[in-house]
Amino acid sequence: MTSIKKISSDLTIIGTGMAGMAAACFAARHRIDTIQIGVNSGLIYSSGYLDLMGIHPMGTRLSWNNPWQAIDQLTTDNPDHPYARLRKTEIKTAMHQFLDFMNTTEHPYVFSENKNTEVLTPVGTVKQTYAVPRSMWAGAVALKERQPCLVVDFVGLKAFSAKQIADMLMPRWPRIRPLRLNFPSAGASVDLYPEQMARSLETEENRIRLANAIKPHIGEAKALGLPAILGLYTPSAVRQHLEALLGVKIFEIPTIAPSVPGMRFKETMEKALFAQNIHLIPQKRVLSAEIQQNDHFLLGVGEHGSTSVDQIIETRGVILAGGRFLGMGLRAGRKKIREPLFGLPVFQPEDRALWHEDDFFAARGHRINQAGLEIDDAFRPVDADGKPVYKNLVAAGSILAHQDWMRQKCGAGLAIATAYGAVAAIRKTL
Amino acid sequence: MKKTLQTQVLVIGGGATGAGVARDLALRGVKCILVEKKDINAGASGANHGLLHSGARYVSNDPESARECRDENRLLKQLAPDCIEETGGMFVAVEGDDEQFIADFQGHCEKAGLPCRPMDIRDAKDAEPALSDKTIAVYAVDDASIDPFKLVLENITDAQKLGCKFLRHSEVVKFNRQGEKIKSVDLINNNTGAAFSIEADIIVNASGAWAGQIAAMAGAHIDVLYSKGTLLITHNRISHHVVNRLRPPGDADILVPGGTVSIIGTTSLRMESLDQIRPTVSEVDRIVDEGAAMMPCLETTRYIRAYSGVRPLLGGGGKNDDRSVTRGFDLVDHARDGIENLITITGGKLTTFRLMAEKTADLVCRRINVSAPCQTRKIPVISAHETRWAVPGFSPKYWFKEHDKNDLLLCECEMVPQSAVQEIVDYFDIFDQQPDMRGIGKRSRIGKGSCQGNFCSLRIASFLYDRDLLAADQGAGEIRSFINERWKGQRCLLWETPVVQAELQEAMHCGFFGLELIPENRKES
């Protein structure tokens, strides 16, 4: 019998998505002895935009310009929403601390304190978000000022059509113009993938070739939009070099997954958190959990997709930030939804027939998205009587009940703010 | 001024019957126009098992239907071999099933003249390992599987090549009578909103479950009852043979393999109206639970799509179960209602569509004095080049064998290349039709793989913009409509992995793109 390695920590964060990363960031700030564990996270699907709060009430399509006013209204109308577990000043502090942290990295953000910003999507819609990656900011400005703008796409990069984006936006942005080019440093395959393109632009020579291909078409354009492929590791330097070569402001438009901004975000976070002594166990999952007499948790760790435990974590506290179904924090069977690790009670509609609407795009959203863990003011999941299940287990992010981050446009804010609240709460127990 | 088209015969309904009538008439040299308010196989023709009945299902209660099935089964295997997989069929009883019914089965088959061979249980289990350990009797019959989409596309393509016009998205809104005759029919194009008229010597109502509504619009009357049936498609193929439960017809008692998947169904639910024909969660659960009695793996297998169709039933419905009502068809000459030039063909089943078309075309030809005989018993359906992308498994074979190096895969799950989409679009163009994403989906495997349209919808929309086939903000509505068409079949199957994919789809299409916030700019049905 092989012996199973056992490690210990004060805090274990389960999850490496937005909430898990934010929790690690706040834990590092308080110098908490922390292990973080999770497999490939939903971050690779991320556009890079950080939403705080956009739509309320759901079903009205009412889009708020000021996210803080929207949060006020939301928490008044829906006191069960996770945002209502925090004071507004706490949410603000959380966002500031997180964005300050990001701004020390290669993946900085731009935002207006009290205002959402309109940004572009690859299908040509415009959405409101709160914080915008620096690499995409010039697009928000160009859209707002209706600047003469050239949008470029590349033969072989599927699901990104400059013509589609320009066509969709033309009514509000008459001076937007599409252009299709061959990507100068494409390889043998006609299929192009954002990650390879981004890597190729890390090389100066490839940037010069790209600039030379675009240059004759710039015309009167003051801004240039490209798919989000401008470098993987040094996006600011890549963009600034191209701007210098072409003499216009350049911005990225996010692509569909797997997206370069998502990869940048993930790698940036991992690097920064490593530097702050967060012990990341990558590409593994927590497969089992039990609580000991001394109230410490024993977490069995193994490969993703396996059932055999190859490592044990003994930890004094847990932040559960494993996301919903995609993150496997929740699991939906044919009869009901469960929380698979700790067997925590899951708030949910009483019947599967009520989970989803007939219309996928129904404005009021699907009821399954309100399902999740109900928590007390200390972010501890509670049982049917409202009593915390464990005093040293807290939850953060989209696993929480009574929210619909996709429809309310509050995904990043919810993750960051509840991670902040969860860290603050569990800190008191350690 | 409103456009008016003229023809000898107007056929209403783009399902198997309408397509069959159009081809039959075209082969006799009769000019016709086929109109469909949605797209091909929008009703029961696209929502059935894809079963080419041996007839054995009907031997106990409807021997005449059984014999019709037997004959048509043999004919179609000769005439449309590319649409049919000769799987063979089994009738299987498990512990607890009605022993008298089991004992009588072979005798009923013999009386109806159907081949039926008892099988050793062990041999049957060897041939079909998924059969339950509680299997107590097995008979082999001549069932096969048939691809209703390829079949109908080929019938229509054949007819089109012979001069028949096929108008999609064209809904009949009014019949203009002059005395005992329908002088013209008013239609509206549901995509463009354009109104137009058709003047025809004779009109065939082949609108399936909608036949009663169409007849009523013309001032005629037929009794049609609606029986909804729901079916599920599994992610993997479960069996080699068609497997029928050997018992009086009940829920989830037929499993039909087709290409890489299997189809299990159905339920039977009397409906008052044709609105909201969708699968429900309780029907899905019933099918899974019942199907698992025959094949236990149906409890745990992954399902990729649920869909519902409406059986148009004749003759006042059954006493206990709508499945016991005759599945025979009814050809009505509305001269009986004082309308000289309207014929309704309804009822029946996919297996007998050719026979129904023949009888209908015979009547039409008598009325317009055409003496040309029916050709569809002799002339095989041509396996049209244009229909090949609809066939499961064709795209990957094509891709690995011969694709152009500049071609791109737009649907990565089912490996449908850009060139295929271009071909389908060009085909629309030949007949002056605006391509739409759902129409492209009907004519290919796009959206039918494990992503269920999440990614490929975006690639196709971009492709269509690049070719100037979409403009302005049409793309948003097209993506929504395509996703919702897939959603209809996913909604009741969202547990385990599919619920994960549904969440990803919503994160992208709503969370990221905000497509739920776009006002609807075209009719989504």
Short mmCIF file of N, CA, C and O in Angstrom, two decimals, chain B residues 246-344:
data_model
loop_
_atom_site.label_atom_id
_atom_site.label_comp_id
_atom_site.label_asym_id
_atom_site.label_seq_id
_atom_site.Cartn_x
_atom_site.Cartn_y
_atom_site.Cartn_z
N LEU B 246 -42.84 -6.50 -26.75
CA LEU B 246 -43.91 -7.41 -27.17
C LEU B 246 -45.06 -7.34 -26.16
O LEU B 246 -45.15 -8.12 -25.22
N ARG B 247 -45.89 -6.34 -26.37
CA ARG B 247 -47.06 -6.15 -25.51
C ARG B 247 -48.02 -5.24 -26.25
O ARG B 247 -47.64 -4.64 -27.27
N PRO B 248 -49.25 -5.09 -25.79
CA PRO B 248 -50.13 -4.14 -26.47
C PRO B 248 -49.47 -2.78 -26.46
O PRO B 248 -48.79 -2.43 -25.49
N PRO B 249 -49.64 -1.98 -27.54
CA PRO B 249 -48.92 -0.71 -27.65
C PRO B 249 -48.99 0.11 -26.35
O PRO B 249 -50.06 0.27 -25.78
N GLY B 250 -47.83 0.58 -25.89
CA GLY B 250 -47.77 1.37 -24.66
C GLY B 250 -46.63 2.36 -24.76
O GLY B 250 -46.00 2.51 -25.82
N ASP B 251 -46.33 3.04 -23.66
CA ASP B 251 -45.29 4.06 -23.67
C ASP B 251 -43.91 3.44 -23.84
O ASP B 251 -43.61 2.40 -23.27
N ALA B 252 -43.07 4.15 -24.59
CA ALA B 252 -41.64 3.83 -24.70
C ALA B 252 -41.41 2.37 -25.06
O ALA B 252 -40.61 1.69 -24.43
N ASP B 253 -42.15 1.86 -26.04
CA ASP B 253 -41.98 0.46 -26.34
C ASP B 253 -41.31 0.18 -27.68
O ASP B 253 -41.26 -0.95 -28.12
N ILE B 254 -40.73 1.22 -28.31
CA ILE B 254 -39.98 0.97 -29.54
C ILE B 254 -38.65 1.73 -29.47
O ILE B 254 -38.62 2.93 -29.18
N LEU B 255 -37.59 1.01 -29.74
CA LEU B 255 -36.25 1.60 -29.78
C LEU B 255 -35.70 1.39 -31.19
O LEU B 255 -35.53 0.25 -31.62
N VAL B 256 -35.44 2.50 -31.89
CA VAL B 256 -35.00 2.40 -33.28
C VAL B 256 -33.60 2.97 -33.42
O VAL B 256 -33.37 4.13 -33.08
N PRO B 257 -32.64 2.19 -33.92
CA PRO B 257 -31.32 2.75 -34.15
C PRO B 257 -31.29 3.51 -35.47
O PRO B 257 -32.03 3.18 -36.40
N GLY B 258 -30.48 4.54 -35.53
CA GLY B 258 -30.32 5.29 -36.78
C GLY B 258 -28.94 5.90 -36.78
O GLY B 258 -28.66 6.76 -35.96
N GLY B 259 -28.08 5.44 -37.68
CA GLY B 259 -26.72 5.97 -37.72
C GLY B 259 -26.03 5.75 -36.38
O GLY B 259 -25.92 4.63 -35.90
N THR B 260 -25.62 6.84 -35.74
CA THR B 260 -24.83 6.74 -34.52
C THR B 260 -25.67 6.87 -33.26
O THR B 260 -25.13 6.90 -32.16
N VAL B 261 -26.99 6.99 -33.41
CA VAL B 261 -27.85 7.20 -32.24
C VAL B 261 -28.98 6.17 -32.22
O VAL B 261 -29.11 5.35 -33.13
N SER B 262 -29.77 6.20 -31.15
CA SER B 262 -31.00 5.42 -31.11
C SER B 262 -32.13 6.34 -30.67
O SER B 262 -31.90 7.35 -30.01
N ILE B 263 -33.35 5.96 -31.05
CA ILE B 263 -34.52 6.76 -30.70
C ILE B 263 -35.49 5.89 -29.92
O ILE B 263 -35.86 4.80 -30.37
N ILE B 264 -35.90 6.36 -28.73
CA ILE B 264 -36.83 5.60 -27.90
C ILE B 264 -38.12 6.41 -27.73
O ILE B 264 -38.09 7.61 -27.52
N GLY B 265 -39.24 5.76 -27.85
CA GLY B 265 -40.52 6.42 -27.67
C GLY B 265 -41.62 5.40 -27.85
O GLY B 265 -41.34 4.23 -28.04
N THR B 266 -42.83 5.85 -27.85
CA THR B 266 -43.24 7.22 -27.60
C THR B 266 -44.18 7.23 -26.41
O THR B 266 -44.39 6.20 -25.78
N THR B 267 -44.72 8.39 -26.17
CA THR B 267 -45.85 8.52 -25.27
C THR B 267 -47.09 8.76 -26.13
O THR B 267 -46.97 8.91 -27.35
N SER B 268 -48.24 8.82 -25.54
CA SER B 268 -49.45 9.12 -26.30
C SER B 268 -50.35 9.96 -25.43
O SER B 268 -50.82 9.51 -24.39
N LEU B 269 -50.55 11.19 -25.84
CA LEU B 269 -51.27 12.13 -25.01
C LEU B 269 -52.26 12.88 -25.89
O LEU B 269 -51.85 13.51 -26.87
N ARG B 270 -53.55 12.78 -25.58
CA ARG B 270 -54.56 13.49 -26.37
C ARG B 270 -54.42 14.99 -26.16
O ARG B 270 -54.34 15.46 -25.03
N MET B 271 -54.36 15.75 -27.26
CA MET B 271 -54.21 17.21 -27.16
C MET B 271 -55.44 17.88 -27.72
O MET B 271 -56.03 17.41 -28.70
N GLU B 272 -55.81 19.01 -27.13
CA GLU B 272 -56.96 19.77 -27.64
C GLU B 272 -56.53 20.68 -28.76
O GLU B 272 -57.32 21.02 -29.63
N SER B 273 -55.28 21.14 -28.73
CA SER B 273 -54.86 22.09 -29.76
C SER B 273 -53.44 21.78 -30.21
O SER B 273 -52.73 20.99 -29.59
N LEU B 274 -53.04 22.44 -31.29
CA LEU B 274 -51.72 22.18 -31.86
C LEU B 274 -50.69 23.21 -31.42
O LEU B 274 -49.56 23.22 -31.89
N ASP B 275 -51.10 24.12 -30.52
CA ASP B 275 -50.11 25.05 -29.98
C ASP B 275 -49.32 24.30 -28.93
O ASP B 275 -49.81 23.36 -28.32
N GLN B 276 -48.10 24.71 -28.72
CA GLN B 276 -47.31 24.17 -27.61
C GLN B 276 -47.14 22.65 -27.68
O GLN B 276 -47.37 21.96 -26.69
N ILE B 277 -46.79 22.14 -28.85
CA ILE B 277 -46.47 20.72 -28.93
C ILE B 277 -45.00 20.57 -28.58
O ILE B 277 -44.13 20.70 -29.43
N ARG B 278 -44.74 20.36 -27.31
CA ARG B 278 -43.37 20.22 -26.85
C ARG B 278 -43.28 19.05 -25.89
O ARG B 278 -44.24 18.75 -25.20
N PRO B 279 -42.10 18.45 -25.80
CA PRO B 279 -41.93 17.40 -24.79
C PRO B 279 -42.02 18.02 -23.39
O PRO B 279 -41.68 19.19 -23.21
N THR B 280 -42.49 17.23 -22.44
CA THR B 280 -42.50 17.70 -21.06
C THR B 280 -41.58 16.82 -20.22
O THR B 280 -41.26 15.69 -20.61
N VAL B 281 -41.21 17.33 -19.06
CA VAL B 281 -40.33 16.59 -18.16
C VAL B 281 -40.97 15.27 -17.73
O VAL B 281 -40.32 14.23 -17.67
N SER B 282 -42.28 15.31 -17.47
CA SER B 282 -42.90 14.06 -16.99
C SER B 282 -42.94 13.00 -18.10
O SER B 282 -42.77 11.82 -17.83
N GLU B 283 -43.14 13.42 -19.35
CA GLU B 283 -43.10 12.45 -20.45
C GLU B 283 -41.70 11.84 -20.57
O GLU B 283 -41.55 10.64 -20.78
N VAL B 284 -40.68 12.71 -20.47
CA VAL B 284 -39.30 12.24 -20.58
C VAL B 284 -39.01 11.21 -19.49
O VAL B 284 -38.47 10.13 -19.75
N ASP B 285 -39.42 11.53 -18.27
CA ASP B 285 -39.16 10.60 -17.17
C ASP B 285 -39.89 9.27 -17.37
O ASP B 285 -39.36 8.21 -17.07
N ARG B 286 -41.09 9.37 -17.90
CA ARG B 286 -41.87 8.16 -18.16
C ARG B 286 -41.17 7.28 -19.20
O ARG B 286 -41.09 6.06 -19.05
N ILE B 287 -40.66 7.91 -20.26
CA ILE B 287 -39.97 7.15 -21.31
C ILE B 287 -38.72 6.49 -20.76
O ILE B 287 -38.45 5.31 -21.02
N VAL B 288 -37.95 7.24 -19.99
CA VAL B 288 -36.71 6.68 -19.42
C VAL B 288 -37.05 5.48 -18.53
O VAL B 288 -36.45 4.41 -18.64
N ASP B 289 -38.05 5.64 -17.66
CA ASP B 289 -38.38 4.57 -16.72
C ASP B 289 -38.93 3.34 -17.45
O ASP B 289 -38.54 2.21 -17.16
N GLU B 290 -39.83 3.55 -18.42
CA GLU B 290 -40.43 2.44 -19.15
C GLU B 290 -39.40 1.76 -20.05
O GLU B 290 -39.35 0.53 -20.14
N GLY B 291 -38.63 2.57 -20.75
CA GLY B 291 -37.63 2.02 -21.67
C GLY B 291 -36.62 1.16 -20.94
O GLY B 291 -36.15 0.15 -21.46
N ALA B 292 -36.30 1.56 -19.71
CA ALA B 292 -35.29 0.85 -18.94
C ALA B 292 -35.73 -0.58 -18.59
O ALA B 292 -34.90 -1.45 -18.34
N ALA B 293 -37.04 -0.83 -18.60
CA ALA B 293 -37.52 -2.19 -18.32
C ALA B 293 -37.07 -3.15 -19.42
O ALA B 293 -36.77 -4.32 -19.18
N MET B 294 -37.01 -2.63 -20.66
CA MET B 294 -36.64 -3.46 -21.80
C MET B 294 -35.12 -3.46 -21.98
O MET B 294 -34.51 -4.47 -22.32
N MET B 295 -34.52 -2.28 -21.77
CA MET B 295 -33.08 -2.07 -21.94
C MET B 295 -32.60 -1.26 -20.74
O MET B 295 -32.71 -0.03 -20.73
N PRO B 296 -32.06 -1.91 -19.72
CA PRO B 296 -31.72 -1.18 -18.48
C PRO B 296 -30.78 0.00 -18.67
O PRO B 296 -30.84 0.96 -17.93
N CYS B 297 -29.92 -0.04 -19.70
CA CYS B 297 -28.98 1.07 -19.87
C CYS B 297 -29.68 2.38 -20.22
O CYS B 297 -29.09 3.45 -20.14
N LEU B 298 -30.95 2.31 -20.60
CA LEU B 298 -31.67 3.55 -20.92
C LEU B 298 -31.87 4.43 -19.68
O LEU B 298 -32.16 5.61 -19.78
N GLU B 299 -31.68 3.84 -18.52
CA GLU B 299 -31.77 4.60 -17.27
C GLU B 299 -30.57 5.55 -17.11
O GLU B 299 -30.70 6.66 -16.61
N THR B 300 -29.39 5.10 -17.54
CA THR B 300 -28.17 5.87 -17.26
C THR B 300 -27.55 6.51 -18.50
O THR B 300 -26.64 7.31 -18.37
N THR B 301 -28.03 6.15 -19.68
CA THR B 301 -27.39 6.68 -20.88
C THR B 301 -27.65 8.18 -21.00
O THR B 301 -28.54 8.72 -20.38
N ARG B 302 -26.82 8.83 -21.81
CA ARG B 302 -27.02 10.26 -22.03
C ARG B 302 -27.97 10.47 -23.21
O ARG B 302 -27.86 9.82 -24.23
N TYR B 303 -28.90 11.40 -23.03
CA TYR B 303 -29.84 11.75 -24.10
C TYR B 303 -29.46 13.09 -24.68
O TYR B 303 -29.04 13.99 -23.96
N ILE B 304 -29.61 13.23 -26.01
CA ILE B 304 -29.22 14.51 -26.60
C ILE B 304 -30.41 15.33 -27.09
O ILE B 304 -30.28 16.53 -27.29
N ARG B 305 -31.55 14.70 -27.27
CA ARG B 305 -32.66 15.51 -27.76
C ARG B 305 -33.98 14.82 -27.47
O ARG B 305 -34.08 13.59 -27.54
N ALA B 306 -34.97 15.63 -27.12
CA ALA B 306 -36.34 15.14 -27.00
C ALA B 306 -37.18 15.90 -28.00
O ALA B 306 -36.90 17.07 -28.28
N TYR B 307 -38.17 15.25 -28.58
CA TYR B 307 -39.04 15.98 -29.51
C TYR B 307 -40.42 15.35 -29.49
O TYR B 307 -40.60 14.20 -29.08
N SER B 308 -41.39 16.13 -29.93
CA SER B 308 -42.76 15.66 -29.93
C SER B 308 -43.38 15.85 -31.30
O SER B 308 -43.10 16.83 -31.99
N GLY B 309 -44.22 14.92 -31.65
CA GLY B 309 -44.99 15.05 -32.88
C GLY B 309 -46.45 14.81 -32.56
O GLY B 309 -46.79 14.35 -31.47
N VAL B 310 -47.29 15.13 -33.52
CA VAL B 310 -48.72 14.90 -33.33
C VAL B 310 -49.20 13.90 -34.35
O VAL B 310 -49.02 14.09 -35.55
N ARG B 311 -49.79 12.81 -33.89
CA ARG B 311 -50.41 11.85 -34.79
C ARG B 311 -51.78 12.40 -35.15
O ARG B 311 -52.58 12.64 -34.25
N PRO B 312 -52.03 12.61 -36.43
CA PRO B 312 -53.40 12.97 -36.80
C PRO B 312 -54.21 11.69 -36.84
O PRO B 312 -53.88 10.77 -37.57
N LEU B 313 -55.22 11.58 -36.02
CA LEU B 313 -55.99 10.34 -35.93
C LEU B 313 -57.37 10.50 -36.50
O LEU B 313 -57.99 11.55 -36.39
N LEU B 314 -57.84 9.43 -37.11
CA LEU B 314 -59.15 9.46 -37.75
C LEU B 314 -60.12 8.61 -36.96
O LEU B 314 -59.71 7.78 -36.15
N GLY B 315 -61.39 8.84 -37.19
CA GLY B 315 -62.39 7.90 -36.71
C GLY B 315 -62.71 7.98 -35.23
O GLY B 315 -63.07 6.99 -34.61
N GLY B 316 -62.56 9.15 -34.64
CA GLY B 316 -63.11 9.37 -33.31
C GLY B 316 -62.28 8.89 -32.15
O GLY B 316 -62.72 8.97 -31.01
N GLY B 317 -61.09 8.40 -32.39
CA GLY B 317 -60.22 8.06 -31.28
C GLY B 317 -60.50 6.68 -30.72
O GLY B 317 -61.53 6.06 -31.00
N GLY B 318 -59.57 6.19 -29.94
CA GLY B 318 -59.70 4.84 -29.39
C GLY B 318 -60.43 4.85 -28.07
O GLY B 318 -60.57 5.89 -27.44
N LYS B 319 -60.88 3.69 -27.66
CA LYS B 319 -61.60 3.61 -26.39
C LYS B 319 -60.65 3.81 -25.23
O LYS B 319 -60.91 4.56 -24.30
N ASN B 320 -59.51 3.14 -25.30
CA ASN B 320 -58.58 3.21 -24.17
C ASN B 320 -57.32 3.99 -24.50
O ASN B 320 -56.82 4.74 -23.71
N ASP B 321 -56.85 3.81 -25.71
CA ASP B 321 -55.56 4.37 -26.04
C ASP B 321 -55.60 4.78 -27.51
O ASP B 321 -56.07 4.04 -28.36
N ASP B 322 -55.08 6.00 -27.79
CA ASP B 322 -55.11 6.49 -29.17
C ASP B 322 -54.27 5.64 -30.10
O ASP B 322 -54.41 5.69 -31.30
N ARG B 323 -53.36 4.85 -29.53
CA ARG B 323 -52.55 4.01 -30.41
C ARG B 323 -53.34 2.87 -31.00
O ARG B 323 -52.92 2.24 -31.95
N SER B 324 -54.52 2.57 -30.42
CA SER B 324 -55.31 1.47 -30.95
C SER B 324 -56.24 1.93 -32.07
O SER B 324 -56.88 1.12 -32.72
N VAL B 325 -56.34 3.22 -32.30
CA VAL B 325 -57.13 3.73 -33.41
C VAL B 325 -56.44 3.35 -34.71
O VAL B 325 -55.22 3.20 -34.75
N THR B 326 -57.19 3.20 -35.78
CA THR B 326 -56.56 2.79 -37.03
C THR B 326 -55.45 3.76 -37.44
O THR B 326 -55.58 4.97 -37.33
N ARG B 327 -54.32 3.20 -37.83
CA ARG B 327 -53.23 4.01 -38.36
C ARG B 327 -53.34 4.08 -39.87
O ARG B 327 -52.48 4.54 -40.55
N GLY B 328 -54.44 3.55 -40.40
CA GLY B 328 -54.70 3.66 -41.82
C GLY B 328 -54.93 5.11 -42.19
O GLY B 328 -55.04 5.96 -41.32
N PHE B 329 -55.02 5.37 -43.49
CA PHE B 329 -55.15 6.77 -43.90
C PHE B 329 -56.51 7.01 -44.50
O PHE B 329 -57.27 6.10 -44.80
N ASP B 330 -56.79 8.28 -44.69
CA ASP B 330 -58.09 8.67 -45.17
C ASP B 330 -57.93 9.66 -46.31
O ASP B 330 -57.20 10.65 -46.18
N LEU B 331 -58.53 9.37 -47.43
CA LEU B 331 -58.48 10.25 -48.59
C LEU B 331 -59.88 10.81 -48.77
O LEU B 331 -60.83 10.06 -49.02
N VAL B 332 -60.00 12.12 -48.62
CA VAL B 332 -61.33 12.74 -48.64
C VAL B 332 -61.46 13.63 -49.86
O VAL B 332 -60.66 14.54 -50.08
N ASP B 333 -62.49 13.37 -50.65
CA ASP B 333 -62.82 14.25 -51.77
C ASP B 333 -63.87 15.24 -51.26
O ASP B 333 -64.99 14.84 -50.92
N HIS B 334 -63.50 16.49 -51.17
CA HIS B 334 -64.41 17.45 -50.54
C HIS B 334 -65.57 17.87 -51.43
O HIS B 334 -66.34 18.76 -51.06
N ALA B 335 -65.70 17.20 -52.58
CA ALA B 335 -66.93 17.37 -53.35
C ALA B 335 -68.12 17.05 -52.43
O ALA B 335 -69.19 17.64 -52.56
N ARG B 336 -67.86 16.16 -51.46
CA ARG B 336 -68.92 15.81 -50.52
C ARG B 336 -69.36 17.01 -49.68
O ARG B 336 -70.46 17.03 -49.13
N ASP B 337 -68.47 17.99 -49.51
CA ASP B 337 -68.81 19.20 -48.76
C ASP B 337 -69.18 20.35 -49.71
O ASP B 337 -69.26 21.49 -49.30
N GLY B 338 -69.30 20.02 -51.00
CA GLY B 338 -69.61 21.06 -51.97
C GLY B 338 -68.41 21.85 -52.45
O GLY B 338 -68.56 22.98 -52.93
N ILE B 339 -67.21 21.28 -52.30
CA ILE B 339 -66.04 21.94 -52.88
C ILE B 339 -65.43 20.97 -53.89
O ILE B 339 -64.96 19.89 -53.53
N GLU B 340 -65.45 21.38 -55.16
CA GLU B 340 -65.09 20.44 -56.23
C GLU B 340 -63.60 20.12 -56.28
O GLU B 340 -63.22 19.02 -56.67
N ASN B 341 -62.77 21.12 -55.93
CA ASN B 341 -61.35 20.93 -56.23
C ASN B 341 -60.45 20.92 -54.99
O ASN B 341 -59.36 21.46 -54.99
N LEU B 342 -60.94 20.30 -53.95
CA LEU B 342 -60.11 20.14 -52.75
C LEU B 342 -60.12 18.68 -52.31
O LEU B 342 -61.18 18.07 -52.20
N ILE B 343 -58.91 18.17 -52.05
CA ILE B 343 -58.76 16.79 -51.58
C ILE B 343 -57.92 16.82 -50.31
O ILE B 343 -56.93 17.55 -50.25
N THR B 344 -58.33 16.07 -49.32
CA THR B 344 -57.51 15.96 -48.11
C THR B 344 -56.98 14.53 -47.99
O THR B 344 -57.73 13.58 -48.16
#
